[in-house]
């Protein structure tokens, strides 16, 4: 199925004087939702079903809080309770919050700072950290 694009190009990128074919193979495509938002001919398999679309008034998600204080101190009752909450949270939500985990607040603050610095970079810089096929580290 052909899809009409709102943007046209007189000369295909592969025929441009400044672009080599091996350069094209090493570049990754970037999804730009702003270009596609006005597209009228999107294949149905790429359209979210109505029951999965975001709603104006979503229900508030109650994120489970797991207290690791007792778990880390060796309290078997606390460890059992923490394990139960983690298991339920992973099955129901896929994530949870952790309190009294023992991670230094400065380390967490620094991690947030580095994340902000990374995502403030231009796209071409962030793409240097792109995950390669078969690797587990990187973005996207």
Protein backbone atom coordinates (compact mmCIF):
# COMPACT_ATOMS: atom_id res chain seq x y z
CA UNK A 1 0.00 0.00 0.00
CA UNK A 2 1.44 3.35 -0.98
CA UNK A 3 1.28 6.14 1.53
CA UNK A 4 1.24 9.73 0.36
CA UNK A 5 3.60 11.90 2.36
CA UNK A 6 2.83 15.54 3.14
CA UNK A 7 6.49 16.33 2.44
CA UNK A 8 7.88 15.94 -1.06
CA UNK A 9 11.44 15.89 -2.28
CA UNK A 10 12.49 16.78 -5.82
CA UNK A 11 15.59 14.57 -5.72
CA UNK A 12 15.53 11.26 -3.83
CA UNK A 13 18.06 11.21 -1.00
CA UNK A 14 19.92 8.29 -2.57
CA UNK A 15 20.50 10.35 -5.75
CA UNK A 16 21.71 13.47 -3.96
CA UNK A 17 25.26 14.49 -4.83
CA UNK A 18 26.26 14.84 -1.18
CA UNK A 19 24.97 11.48 0.10
CA UNK A 20 26.71 8.14 -0.44
CA UNK A 21 24.79 4.84 -0.29
CA UNK A 22 26.96 3.50 2.53
CA UNK A 23 26.12 6.67 4.51
CA UNK A 24 22.42 5.86 4.09
CA UNK A 25 22.90 2.35 5.43
CA UNK A 26 24.61 3.64 8.58
CA UNK A 27 21.92 6.22 9.36
CA UNK A 28 18.84 5.33 11.36
CA UNK A 29 15.39 6.54 10.50
CA UNK A 30 13.83 8.98 12.93
CA UNK A 31 10.11 8.75 13.61
CA UNK A 32 8.60 12.22 13.52
CA UNK A 33 5.00 12.20 14.74
CA UNK A 34 4.55 15.85 13.78
CA UNK A 35 4.98 14.91 10.11
CA UNK A 36 2.51 12.03 10.32
CA UNK A 37 -0.22 13.70 12.40
CA UNK A 38 -1.94 15.04 9.28
CA UNK A 39 -1.54 11.81 7.29
CA UNK A 40 -4.91 10.54 6.05
CA UNK A 41 -3.81 7.18 4.67
CA UNK A 42 -2.34 5.31 7.68
CA UNK A 43 -2.66 1.50 7.52
CA UNK A 44 -5.18 0.20 10.07
CA UNK A 45 -2.61 -1.99 11.86
CA UNK A 46 -0.85 1.21 12.98
CA UNK A 47 -3.96 2.83 14.50
CA UNK A 48 -4.66 2.24 18.17
CA UNK A 49 -7.99 0.58 18.97
CA UNK A 50 -10.46 2.91 20.72
CA UNK A 51 -10.25 0.99 24.01
CA UNK A 52 -6.45 1.61 24.14
CA UNK A 53 -6.47 5.30 23.22
CA UNK A 54 -5.68 7.88 25.92
CA UNK A 55 -8.70 9.40 27.61
CA UNK A 56 -9.30 12.92 28.89
CA UNK A 57 -9.87 11.81 32.50
CA UNK A 58 -7.70 8.76 33.18
CA UNK A 59 -8.13 6.88 36.43
CA UNK A 60 -5.34 7.51 38.89
CA UNK A 61 -2.84 4.67 39.08
CA UNK A 62 -1.96 3.67 42.60
CA UNK A 63 1.70 2.72 42.36
CA UNK A 64 2.70 0.15 44.98
CA UNK A 65 5.29 1.34 47.52
CA UNK A 66 7.76 -1.28 48.73
CA UNK A 67 9.67 -0.58 51.95
CA UNK A 68 13.07 -2.28 51.71
CA UNK A 69 14.16 -1.13 55.19
CA UNK A 70 13.12 -4.33 56.95
CA UNK A 71 14.18 -6.44 53.98
CA UNK A 72 17.72 -5.02 54.09
CA UNK A 73 17.94 -5.38 57.89
CA UNK A 74 17.23 -9.11 57.69
CA UNK A 75 13.67 -9.04 59.09
CA UNK A 76 12.10 -12.16 57.54
CA UNK A 77 8.53 -10.91 57.98
CA UNK A 78 9.37 -7.62 56.24
CA UNK A 79 11.27 -9.50 53.52
CA UNK A 80 8.27 -11.76 52.89
CA UNK A 81 5.90 -8.78 52.72
CA UNK A 82 8.24 -6.84 50.40
CA UNK A 83 8.59 -9.88 48.13
CA UNK A 84 4.81 -10.28 47.99
CA UNK A 85 4.27 -6.61 47.08
CA UNK A 86 7.02 -6.73 44.42
CA UNK A 87 5.51 -9.87 42.87
CA UNK A 88 1.99 -8.41 42.75
CA UNK A 89 3.26 -5.08 41.41
CA UNK A 90 5.23 -6.77 38.63
CA UNK A 91 2.24 -8.86 37.58
CA UNK A 92 -0.30 -6.03 37.74
CA UNK A 93 1.66 -2.88 36.76
CA UNK A 94 5.18 -3.84 35.78
CA UNK A 95 6.73 -1.34 38.20
CA UNK A 96 6.70 -0.07 41.79
CA UNK A 97 8.26 2.56 44.08
CA UNK A 98 10.94 1.64 46.59
CA UNK A 99 11.50 3.34 49.95
CA UNK A 100 14.42 2.84 52.34
CA UNK A 101 16.52 1.23 49.61
CA UNK A 102 19.83 2.55 50.92
CA UNK A 103 20.89 4.30 47.69
CA UNK A 104 22.61 7.59 48.50
CA UNK A 105 20.46 10.65 47.67
CA UNK A 106 23.45 12.38 46.02
CA UNK A 107 23.90 9.44 43.64
CA UNK A 108 20.21 9.61 42.66
CA UNK A 109 20.42 13.38 42.20
CA UNK A 110 23.53 13.04 40.02
CA UNK A 111 21.83 10.35 37.91
CA UNK A 112 18.87 12.67 37.29
CA UNK A 113 21.26 15.47 36.33
CA UNK A 114 23.09 13.24 33.83
CA UNK A 115 19.79 12.05 32.35
CA UNK A 116 18.66 15.64 31.86
CA UNK A 117 21.98 16.57 30.26
CA UNK A 118 21.77 13.61 27.89
CA UNK A 119 18.21 14.29 26.73
CA UNK A 120 18.90 18.02 26.26
CA UNK A 121 21.50 17.17 23.59
CA UNK A 122 20.74 17.43 19.87
CA UNK A 123 19.32 14.30 18.25
CA UNK A 124 22.53 13.49 16.35
CA UNK A 125 24.43 13.34 19.66
CA UNK A 126 21.83 11.12 21.35
CA UNK A 127 21.90 8.77 18.37
CA UNK A 128 25.54 7.98 19.16
CA UNK A 129 24.17 6.00 22.12
CA UNK A 130 21.64 4.14 19.97
CA UNK A 131 21.23 0.48 20.87
CA UNK A 132 22.68 -1.85 18.26
CA UNK A 133 20.90 -5.03 17.19
CA UNK A 134 21.66 -7.79 19.68
CA UNK A 135 22.91 -5.43 22.41
CA UNK A 136 21.10 -4.61 25.63
CA UNK A 137 22.62 -1.16 26.26
CA UNK A 138 21.65 2.07 24.54
CA UNK A 139 18.53 4.05 23.77
CA UNK A 140 15.68 3.40 21.36
